[in-house]
Amino acid sequence: MTVRLLLDLADAVGRVADGRTVKVPVETDDGAALAARWCEKTGHTFLTWRGDHVELRRGRTAEPTDEIPAAEWPARRLWLYANFDCNLACSYCCVSSSPRTPRRELGLELVRQIVAQAPAVGARELYVTGGEPFLLPDIADVLRACADVLPTTVLTNAMLFRRLRLAALESLPRDGVTLQISLDSATADLHDRQRGAGSHARALAGIATALDLGFRVRIAATLDGGQGAEERDLHELCDRLGIPLTDRLIRRIAMEGSATTGLVITRESLVPEICLTADGVYWHPVGATDPTMLVTTQLLPLSQAVDAVVLEYQGYRRRHDEVALSFPCA
Amino acid sequence: MDELVIGAVAYTANVVPIWEGIRDYFRDSPVPIDFVLFSNYERQVDALVDGQVDLAWNTNVAYVRTVRRTDGSCRALAMRDTDLTFQTLFVARAGSGIAGLPDLRGRRVALGSRDSAQARILPAYYLQEAGLEARDVTVLPFDSDVGKHGDTGRSELDALRAVLDDEADVAAMGVTTWAGLQAGDLAPGALEVVWTSPEYCHCNFTALDTLDPAISEPWVEHLLAMDWDNPAHRPILEMEGLRRWVRPELAGYESLFAAMDQPTGGAADETETEASTPR
């Protein structure tokens, strides 16, 4: 039986191109172990044994880190949910934040530990979000701890820049901290409908404050996709505010958190952007309270979570490649 | 001439990345190339002789046929280091009691595709050289990849299956297919190599004599400069199964010329030295 299996393995991989996966019937542990050793000796990749067959890939699979393009590296943009409580209760909030939501903050000390490990796992930018991060009394310390290590963006509704919170904002380094401010429309109607009465005027005031203080401001709108006129008007407003095109972000509503409509997302359908919360590490910030998006409850060491995401994402990429190759229509 | 057009046979889907890699390697060379893929070696030889391609990446059988078709007005330009030392093995179940070709008298011999030098043409020749006539052995032919000259290795695997199924006592196979099984390490004591042929040459780049050496020689020089230690060259060399390109050694084709000059017959009476190929 042993030699027959070797023949089957050689025959199967001989029929496909490098990088393609083949299945070979194998029903025993010993057979699977033999297939794995054969792959090791002959330069192929043993993928898995599924009880009745093994799956092999012709040729060596490159290291996952080599196969993922830099722009899709799961930790390139590392997200930190500083807290989950918020002064608003937006209708589409992907993590159901509101004034009644428990704070669940990461805390300054944990942020410091995370940030210290961030460069080693390939992080190039930090994104601090919530909730509303400026509800935290020590948000300036948190953001400085981040900005000391990597370029940092804080997501805010810009409605709280008064007194101590204004002082906190003023104390932040202009070159290391960017403000990503939520603004869903050029006029109050849509924005206030989605985010709460009076929020549009205060957001505009906050944008003006941030710009006056010399911060780089990015505008982020959340729309449902059928609002072309709103988008056009918002771009015109950004033009007037001097926000460059590259600092305008228009995203769709995801069917997560408080949203009752929107795009359905899964781990397989989202390029991962590793996101740390007080509750654990999540696949993507848009699903940071979705149990199906939870990668691990263990935040540190960061490399462990990153490795897990990379391996899983690599699997999705391979499967997508295989599906793409499975349906040649001509 | 803008580009040297090279013919190759698509015996596996891997041929495409191999030739795209070689084409890229020659892109900035004195003699850039393009390539044309054929489904079988007979069409490729036709194309070379008809001048539709400038060079052909030929098996040894295709090379011999080109020499015959052109009355020798062709030349081998280069080959892989691994083409210099090709061998055919006869493999039996362990404990077969077979100690050499003469012991195959009265036995069942599984051979591969009729146009494969390593699996059919040369094994039949070796049997004949060992004094075995057609009536002395029973040949089980496996024409699994006709047109590909044994490149896929499939007919050799089929021949070995016949040994495992006790339909044959011995199977002929090329040394690379045998090495690919890793049976010696992974299934020790199951099979034994009962005879190993002398080394002979396998593939080469063949050109007609009409190709100007002022073009072919810089091309060969650039080919030979491909470097195993250069990360940009390494994947191509690995895929094509060599460490370095070398000048041809024509003595390594003498046994195949002799085998293909034989009238059909000898021990492997099923063997046709001029394969008929699907057209």
XYZ file of C-alpha atoms in Angstrom:
609
model
C 0.000 0.000 0.000
C 2.853 2.328 0.798
C 4.289 2.301 -2.708
C 0.838 2.587 -4.243
C 0.246 5.739 -2.253
C 3.580 7.135 -3.432
C 2.512 6.420 -7.003
C -0.839 8.100 -6.433
C 0.847 11.146 -4.917
C 3.376 11.483 -7.740
C 0.679 10.969 -10.348
C -1.666 13.528 -8.770
C 0.831 16.360 -8.454
C 2.230 15.542 -11.888
C -1.099 16.465 -13.449
C -1.364 20.001 -12.102
C 0.562 23.225 -12.216
C 2.634 24.641 -9.376
C 0.463 26.145 -6.704
C -2.582 23.988 -7.440
C -4.108 21.742 -4.822
C -4.823 18.067 -5.356
C -6.749 15.523 -3.311
C -5.493 11.975 -2.938
C -7.524 9.257 -1.191
C -5.882 8.353 2.134
C -7.833 6.682 4.916
C -5.283 6.051 7.643
C -3.073 8.067 9.958
C -0.053 6.252 8.615
C -1.002 7.107 5.051
C -1.397 10.776 5.920
C 1.963 10.768 7.697
C 3.567 9.144 4.662
C 2.024 11.745 2.370
C 3.405 14.497 4.584
C 6.898 12.972 4.504
C 6.708 12.514 0.746
C 5.801 16.181 0.329
C 8.693 17.198 2.529
C 11.136 15.158 0.474
C 9.866 16.118 -2.944
C 9.291 19.827 -2.569
C 5.523 19.854 -2.313
C 3.277 21.174 0.441
C 1.151 18.964 2.642
C -1.978 20.902 3.545
C -4.306 18.633 5.485
C -5.770 15.185 6.010
C -9.534 15.039 6.071
C -10.054 11.440 7.139
C -10.630 10.035 3.672
C -8.184 12.087 1.621
C -5.156 14.308 1.904
C -4.829 17.699 0.260
C -1.485 18.691 -1.203
C -0.221 21.707 -3.017
C 2.202 21.240 -5.879
C 5.433 23.010 -5.035
C 6.422 24.833 -1.901
C 3.977 27.303 -0.486
C 5.727 30.531 0.209
C 5.696 31.861 3.732
C 2.343 33.502 4.385
C 4.084 36.760 5.106
C 5.506 36.685 1.595
C 2.185 35.967 -0.021
C 0.163 38.764 1.558
C 0.693 42.073 -0.216
C 1.974 44.814 2.068
C -1.248 46.779 1.558
C -3.217 43.856 2.999
C -0.953 43.004 5.920
C -3.426 42.467 8.774
C -1.465 44.541 11.287
C -0.396 47.357 8.984
C -3.165 49.512 10.465
C -3.579 48.548 14.087
C -6.865 49.548 15.662
C -7.351 50.237 19.355
C -10.829 50.631 20.807
C -9.912 53.016 23.610
C -13.449 52.748 25.023
C -16.977 51.878 23.947
C -19.053 54.578 25.608
C -20.109 57.550 23.520
C -21.918 60.858 23.823
C -23.912 59.893 20.696
C -26.029 56.880 19.770
C -25.688 56.743 15.997
C -28.262 54.636 14.211
C -25.626 52.671 12.319
C -22.976 52.373 15.023
C -21.137 49.128 14.291
C -20.339 48.537 17.961
C -23.623 49.828 19.479
C -21.932 52.652 21.366
C -24.095 55.122 23.246
C -24.110 57.089 26.504
C -25.491 53.956 28.188
C -22.791 51.625 26.879
C -20.306 50.466 29.531
C -16.902 52.090 29.049
C -14.753 48.912 28.623
C -11.582 50.905 28.125
C -8.201 49.485 27.229
C -6.420 51.755 29.679
C -3.190 53.651 29.337
C -0.893 50.929 30.673
C -2.231 48.262 28.309
C -2.084 50.693 25.397
C 1.581 51.305 26.172
C 2.296 47.559 26.137
C 0.403 47.058 22.878
C 2.050 49.970 21.156
C 5.496 48.803 22.236
C 4.912 45.552 20.374
C 3.211 47.105 17.355
C 6.196 47.827 15.090
C 7.489 44.273 15.455
C 4.258 42.826 14.047
C 4.344 45.095 11.016
C 2.119 47.927 12.205
C 2.691 51.148 10.281
C -0.163 53.224 11.706
C -2.293 53.251 14.831
C -5.991 54.085 14.836
C -7.560 54.942 18.173
C -11.333 54.753 18.170
C -14.349 54.129 20.360
C -17.010 55.003 21.470
C -15.870 58.552 21.697
C -12.213 58.548 22.779
C -12.357 62.136 24.043
C -14.687 60.994 26.835
C -11.613 59.492 28.481
C -9.943 61.870 30.905
C -6.480 60.584 29.980
C -7.036 60.468 26.207
C -4.158 62.879 25.625
C -1.765 60.520 27.420
C -3.109 57.563 25.419
C -2.665 59.356 22.111
C 0.799 60.619 23.023
C 1.841 57.085 23.969
C 0.710 55.979 20.541
C 2.161 58.886 18.599
C 5.536 58.397 20.270
C 5.796 55.078 18.433
C 3.778 55.280 15.212
C 1.697 57.807 13.267
C -1.637 57.870 15.013
C -5.162 58.744 13.954
C -7.913 59.286 16.484
C -11.524 58.836 15.397
C -13.823 61.379 16.999
C -17.126 63.135 16.548
C -15.314 66.374 17.434
C -18.200 67.503 19.624
C -16.379 67.655 22.956
C -13.559 70.118 22.313
C -14.209 72.401 25.264
C -12.391 73.182 28.502
C -10.309 70.164 29.669
C -10.933 68.216 26.489
C -9.910 71.185 24.394
C -6.776 71.437 26.497
C -6.160 67.748 25.890
C -6.496 68.283 22.156
C -4.223 71.323 22.213
C -1.545 69.310 23.992
C -1.261 66.720 21.214
C 1.585 66.735 18.691
C 0.410 68.062 15.338
C 2.795 65.963 13.290
C 2.026 62.633 14.956
C -1.718 62.803 15.453
C -4.432 63.028 12.788
C -8.099 63.559 13.609
C -10.607 61.507 11.651
C -13.893 63.303 12.232
C -17.279 61.842 11.433
C -19.404 64.022 9.173
C -22.101 62.269 7.205
C -23.424 65.157 5.133
C -22.802 68.730 4.141
C -26.018 69.903 5.745
C -27.539 68.923 9.049
C -30.464 66.878 7.799
C -28.924 63.466 7.067
C -26.141 63.795 9.633
C -28.522 64.676 12.457
C -30.974 61.973 11.402
C -28.238 59.336 11.674
C -26.233 60.740 14.560
C -28.574 62.866 16.686
C -30.155 66.294 16.670
C -27.697 69.154 16.792
C -24.679 66.936 16.208
C -23.945 68.328 12.749
C -23.425 71.910 13.914
C -21.169 70.813 16.762
C -19.171 68.531 14.458
C -18.583 71.437 12.074
C -17.456 73.571 14.999
C -15.103 70.817 16.130
C -13.643 70.482 12.634
C -13.000 74.217 12.580
C -11.316 74.017 15.985
C -9.066 71.154 14.927
C -8.107 72.880 11.699
C -7.443 76.136 13.539
C -5.142 74.288 15.933
C -3.152 73.010 12.991
C -4.213 69.376 13.002
C -4.505 67.257 9.906
C -8.223 66.488 9.663
C -9.720 63.588 7.752
C -13.475 63.573 7.148
C -15.304 60.254 7.347
C -18.902 59.810 6.252
C -21.070 56.758 6.707
C -23.733 56.455 4.030
C -26.003 53.704 2.812
C -24.867 53.836 -0.782
C -27.831 55.460 -2.477
C -26.925 59.021 -1.642
C -24.968 60.370 -4.560
C -26.214 63.924 -4.058
C -25.141 63.846 -0.410
C -21.704 62.655 -1.422
C -21.336 65.411 -4.019
C -22.374 68.091 -1.525
C -20.031 66.680 1.097
C -17.128 66.847 -1.342
C -17.983 70.483 -2.061
C -17.943 71.224 1.670
C -14.572 69.494 2.027
C -13.275 71.556 -0.872
C -14.303 74.692 0.986
C -12.701 73.458 4.216
C -9.489 72.668 2.391
C -9.667 68.933 3.159
C -7.772 67.183 0.358
C -9.418 64.365 -1.572
C -7.077 61.832 0.009
C -8.380 62.798 3.445
C -12.030 62.118 2.647
C -13.467 58.721 3.454
C -16.964 57.597 2.500
C -17.882 54.158 3.796
C -20.994 52.013 3.656
C -23.092 50.965 6.603
C -22.272 47.471 7.827
C -24.903 45.193 9.277
C -23.221 45.230 12.669
C -23.964 46.663 16.098
C -26.934 49.045 16.063
C -27.413 48.911 12.280
C -30.599 47.240 11.097
C -29.636 47.334 7.442
C -26.317 47.345 5.632
C -23.602 45.181 4.170
C -23.279 41.766 5.731
C -19.654 41.140 6.593
C -17.751 37.988 7.492
C -14.131 37.227 8.250
C -13.835 35.659 4.833
C -15.200 38.730 3.069
C -13.098 41.336 4.886
C -9.411 42.050 4.492
C -8.397 41.898 8.155
C -7.375 44.994 10.081
C -6.443 43.777 13.516
C -8.412 45.485 16.206
C -7.813 45.359 19.955
C -10.525 45.980 22.507
C -10.859 45.412 26.218
C -12.696 42.211 25.316
C -10.115 40.751 22.928
C -8.619 40.873 19.462
C -11.054 41.217 16.573
C -10.703 40.612 12.835
C -11.748 44.134 11.876
C -12.886 47.282 13.705
C -16.266 47.187 12.008
C -17.033 43.944 13.842
C -15.438 44.710 17.191
C -18.412 43.482 19.218
C -19.398 40.663 16.872
C -18.564 37.271 18.450
C -17.910 35.805 14.991
C -15.155 38.381 14.488
C -13.364 37.589 17.736
C -9.911 36.154 17.059
C -8.763 35.678 20.635
C -9.445 37.082 24.073
C -5.698 37.217 24.723
C -4.363 40.612 23.676
C -0.685 40.000 24.342
C 1.694 38.997 23.006
C 0.479 40.805 19.943
C 2.449 38.507 17.643
C 0.296 35.555 18.646
C -2.901 37.246 17.532
C -1.272 38.527 14.360
C 0.010 35.056 13.495
C -3.464 33.617 13.943
C -5.039 36.231 11.693
C -2.326 35.866 9.064
C -2.767 32.094 8.900
C -6.522 32.329 8.657
C -6.397 35.090 6.053
C -3.871 33.116 4.061
C -6.302 30.236 3.991
C -9.056 32.485 2.640
C -6.729 33.869 -0.016
C -5.776 30.376 -1.131
C -9.376 29.259 -1.255
C -10.325 32.322 -3.273
C -7.505 31.570 -5.684
C -8.692 28.006 -6.014
C -12.270 29.052 -6.610
C -11.091 31.565 -9.182
C -9.186 28.816 -10.942
C -12.075 26.373 -10.725
C -14.425 28.173 -13.054
C -12.682 28.805 -16.329
C -15.475 29.596 -18.760
C -13.404 29.637 -21.885
C 15.683 39.013 -36.538
C 13.848 40.709 -33.675
C 13.336 37.765 -31.366
C 14.473 34.197 -31.411
C 11.339 32.046 -31.403
C 11.673 28.909 -29.322
C 9.338 25.945 -29.480
C 8.503 23.901 -26.396
C 5.973 21.198 -25.643
C 3.290 21.853 -23.057
C 3.544 18.551 -21.225
C 2.467 20.218 -17.969
C 0.803 23.498 -17.068
C 4.102 24.463 -15.426
C 5.576 24.976 -18.863
C 3.961 28.401 -19.101
C 5.655 29.974 -16.050
C 8.927 28.303 -16.994
C 8.976 29.861 -20.443
C 7.668 33.185 -19.313
C 10.539 33.219 -16.839
C 13.073 32.341 -19.522
C 11.601 34.948 -21.852
C 11.909 37.562 -19.106
C 15.501 36.502 -18.471
C 16.377 37.103 -22.129
C 14.433 40.364 -22.379
C 17.459 42.619 -21.968
C 19.918 40.240 -23.600
C 21.527 40.612 -27.025
C 19.041 38.027 -28.331
C 15.573 38.367 -26.821
C 13.223 35.428 -27.226
C 9.604 34.514 -27.518
C 8.166 31.037 -27.255
C 5.534 28.878 -28.920
C 3.986 25.893 -27.174
C 3.097 22.670 -28.968
C 0.922 19.830 -27.762
C 3.365 17.164 -28.946
C 6.974 16.838 -30.063
C 6.158 15.744 -33.598
C 4.462 19.047 -34.370
C 7.395 20.853 -32.818
C 9.909 19.000 -34.968
C 7.765 19.814 -38.021
C 7.786 23.475 -37.047
C 11.539 23.531 -36.565
C 12.220 21.830 -39.866
C 9.731 24.119 -41.629
C 11.377 27.194 -40.134
C 8.373 28.237 -38.071
C 10.496 28.300 -34.930
C 14.196 29.098 -34.654
C 14.969 26.737 -31.793
C 13.239 23.776 -30.238
C 13.499 22.551 -26.674
C 13.600 18.913 -27.719
C 13.582 15.588 -25.990
C 16.321 13.224 -27.031
C 13.830 11.423 -29.278
C 12.795 14.692 -30.908
C 16.452 15.579 -31.384
C 17.173 12.263 -33.121
C 14.162 12.759 -35.365
C 15.311 16.272 -36.225
C 18.752 14.940 -37.150
C 17.127 12.354 -39.396
C 14.676 14.780 -40.967
C 17.450 17.242 -41.795
C 20.120 14.707 -42.739
C 22.156 16.041 -39.896
C 21.812 19.707 -40.856
C 21.001 20.722 -37.313
C 22.893 21.179 -34.091
C 22.310 20.902 -30.377
C 23.143 24.191 -28.665
C 22.745 23.573 -24.943
C 21.193 21.304 -22.369
C 20.600 21.029 -18.644
C 23.299 19.554 -16.433
C 20.718 16.922 -15.535
C 20.344 15.993 -19.214
C 23.923 14.723 -19.281
C 23.378 11.930 -16.801
C 19.935 10.542 -17.499
C 19.436 6.833 -16.821
C 16.817 4.140 -17.112
C 16.140 1.801 -14.215
C 14.411 -1.553 -14.139
C 12.436 -1.823 -10.910
C 10.941 -4.970 -9.403
C 9.396 -5.988 -6.123
C 11.979 -6.658 -3.445
C 13.080 -10.275 -3.429
C 12.305 -10.744 -7.099
C 15.462 -12.725 -7.608
C 16.253 -10.657 -10.681
C 19.891 -9.645 -10.718
C 20.227 -8.194 -14.209
C 18.701 -8.050 -17.642
C 19.458 -11.680 -18.567
C 17.271 -12.737 -15.642
C 14.291 -11.177 -17.382
C 14.085 -14.100 -19.771
C 10.587 -15.515 -19.463
C 9.437 -12.569 -17.354
C 6.813 -9.857 -17.821
C 8.285 -6.434 -18.512
C 6.157 -3.265 -18.156
C 7.293 -0.458 -20.452
C 6.058 3.107 -20.849
C 4.906 5.199 -23.779
C 6.170 4.098 -27.167
C 7.803 7.453 -27.883
C 9.599 7.686 -24.516
C 13.346 7.117 -24.693
C 13.671 6.320 -21.021
C 10.577 4.188 -20.584
C 10.300 2.312 -23.863
C 12.766 2.864 -26.691
C 15.989 2.493 -24.730
C 14.706 -0.232 -22.377
C 13.745 -2.295 -25.432
C 17.188 -1.623 -26.874
C 18.895 -2.626 -23.629
C 16.949 -5.883 -23.565
C 17.977 -6.568 -27.109
C 21.581 -5.756 -26.310
C 21.369 -8.228 -23.441
C 20.469 -10.920 -25.945
C 16.749 -11.114 -25.272
C 14.557 -11.602 -28.322
C 10.884 -10.808 -28.642
C 9.898 -14.336 -27.705
C 12.015 -14.219 -24.554
C 9.943 -11.669 -22.603
C 6.336 -10.578 -22.360
C 6.046 -6.843 -22.799
C 3.202 -4.882 -21.199
C 3.127 -1.490 -22.912
C 1.588 1.599 -21.293
C 1.097 4.339 -23.863
C -0.113 6.831 -21.301
C 1.368 10.050 -22.649
C 2.149 9.521 -26.332
C 3.299 12.712 -27.992
C 5.031 13.945 -24.850
C 7.968 11.527 -25.208
C 7.589 10.401 -21.613
C 7.884 13.899 -20.165
C 4.909 13.479 -17.870
C 6.288 10.311 -16.256
C 2.779 8.949 -16.243
C 3.488 5.835 -18.287
C 6.326 4.952 -15.933
C 4.000 5.200 -12.932
C 1.493 3.017 -14.771
C 4.210 0.465 -15.492
C 5.190 0.374 -11.834
C 1.560 -0.071 -10.835
C 1.534 -3.163 -13.024
C 4.404 -4.536 -10.966
C 2.516 -3.846 -7.738
C -0.572 -5.500 -9.226
C 1.546 -8.522 -10.123
C 0.768 -8.050 -13.782
C 4.452 -7.490 -14.497
C 7.700 -8.597 -12.894
C 9.645 -5.481 -13.681
C 9.015 -1.922 -14.853
C 11.301 0.410 -16.755
C 11.458 3.997 -15.626
C 13.548 7.108 -15.916
C 15.759 8.036 -13.020
C 13.880 11.280 -12.378
C 10.504 9.567 -12.009
C 12.069 7.030 -9.669
C 13.668 9.790 -7.620
C 10.334 11.612 -7.457
C 8.701 8.649 -5.750
C 11.258 8.584 -2.920
C 10.350 4.921 -2.567
C 13.818 3.969 -1.336
C 13.426 6.169 1.747
C 9.691 6.074 2.332
C 8.963 2.463 1.482
C 12.250 0.712 2.205
C 12.290 -2.960 1.323
C 9.268 -2.761 -0.963
C 10.973 -2.358 -4.328
C 14.415 -2.901 -5.727
C 16.298 -1.540 -8.684
C 17.462 -4.660 -10.517
C 19.360 -2.932 -13.314
C 20.617 0.573 -14.037
C 21.467 1.701 -17.547
C 24.548 3.623 -18.565
C 24.088 7.371 -18.551
C 22.709 8.983 -21.677
C 21.631 12.457 -22.727
C 18.079 13.726 -22.628
C 16.799 17.134 -23.755
C 18.562 19.869 -25.693
C 17.961 23.085 -27.563
C 18.077 22.152 -31.232
C 18.567 24.602 -34.104
C 18.879 24.104 -37.825
C 22.266 24.838 -39.335
C 20.663 27.812 -41.057
C 20.580 29.683 -37.750
C 23.457 32.136 -37.885
C 26.063 31.415 -35.155
C 26.339 35.190 -34.746
C 22.852 34.928 -33.293
C 22.930 31.519 -31.642
C 26.275 31.907 -29.879
C 25.406 35.087 -27.897
C 22.125 33.417 -27.062
C 23.892 30.331 -25.707
C 26.349 32.500 -23.783
C 23.496 34.313 -22.100
C 21.740 31.041 -21.327
C 24.860 29.586 -19.716
C 25.138 32.703 -17.560
C 21.943 31.826 -15.718
C 23.044 31.484 -12.098
C 21.660 29.133 -9.439
C 22.797 31.540 -6.727
C 20.937 34.452 -8.282
C 17.502 34.678 -6.635
C 15.998 35.997 -9.861
C 17.214 32.991 -11.853
C 16.734 30.296 -9.252
C 12.958 29.702 -9.634
C 13.318 29.092 -13.371
C 16.153 26.632 -12.850
C 14.249 24.823 -10.112
C 11.101 24.523 -12.201
C 13.014 23.260 -15.208
C 15.003 20.825 -13.073
C 18.611 21.901 -13.383
C 21.339 23.764 -11.550
C 23.125 25.052 -14.630
C 22.920 25.029 -18.387
C 25.782 23.295 -20.188
C 27.120 22.750 -23.685
C 25.847 19.515 -25.225
C 27.798 16.282 -25.190
C 26.633 14.479 -28.290
C 28.160 11.139 -27.344
C 25.309 10.809 -24.901
C 22.882 10.343 -27.794
C 24.690 7.424 -29.431
C 22.658 4.730 -27.681
C 19.402 6.377 -28.678
C 20.512 6.754 -32.294
C 21.358 3.059 -32.249
C 18.042 2.154 -30.657
C 16.029 4.236 -33.113
C 17.987 2.801 -36.043
C 16.809 -0.675 -35.091
C 13.972 -2.131 -37.060
C 11.018 -2.602 -34.752
C 11.312 -5.826 -32.906
C 13.812 -7.172 -30.478
C 12.621 -7.966 -27.028
C 10.050 -5.200 -26.916
C 8.155 -6.233 -29.974
C 5.376 -3.769 -29.213
C 7.774 -0.887 -29.504
C 7.513 1.498 -32.402
C 10.590 3.624 -32.629
C 8.749 6.137 -34.798
C 5.695 6.952 -32.776
C 2.522 7.808 -34.522
C 1.186 10.903 -32.937
C -2.316 12.231 -32.839
C -2.692 14.976 -35.386
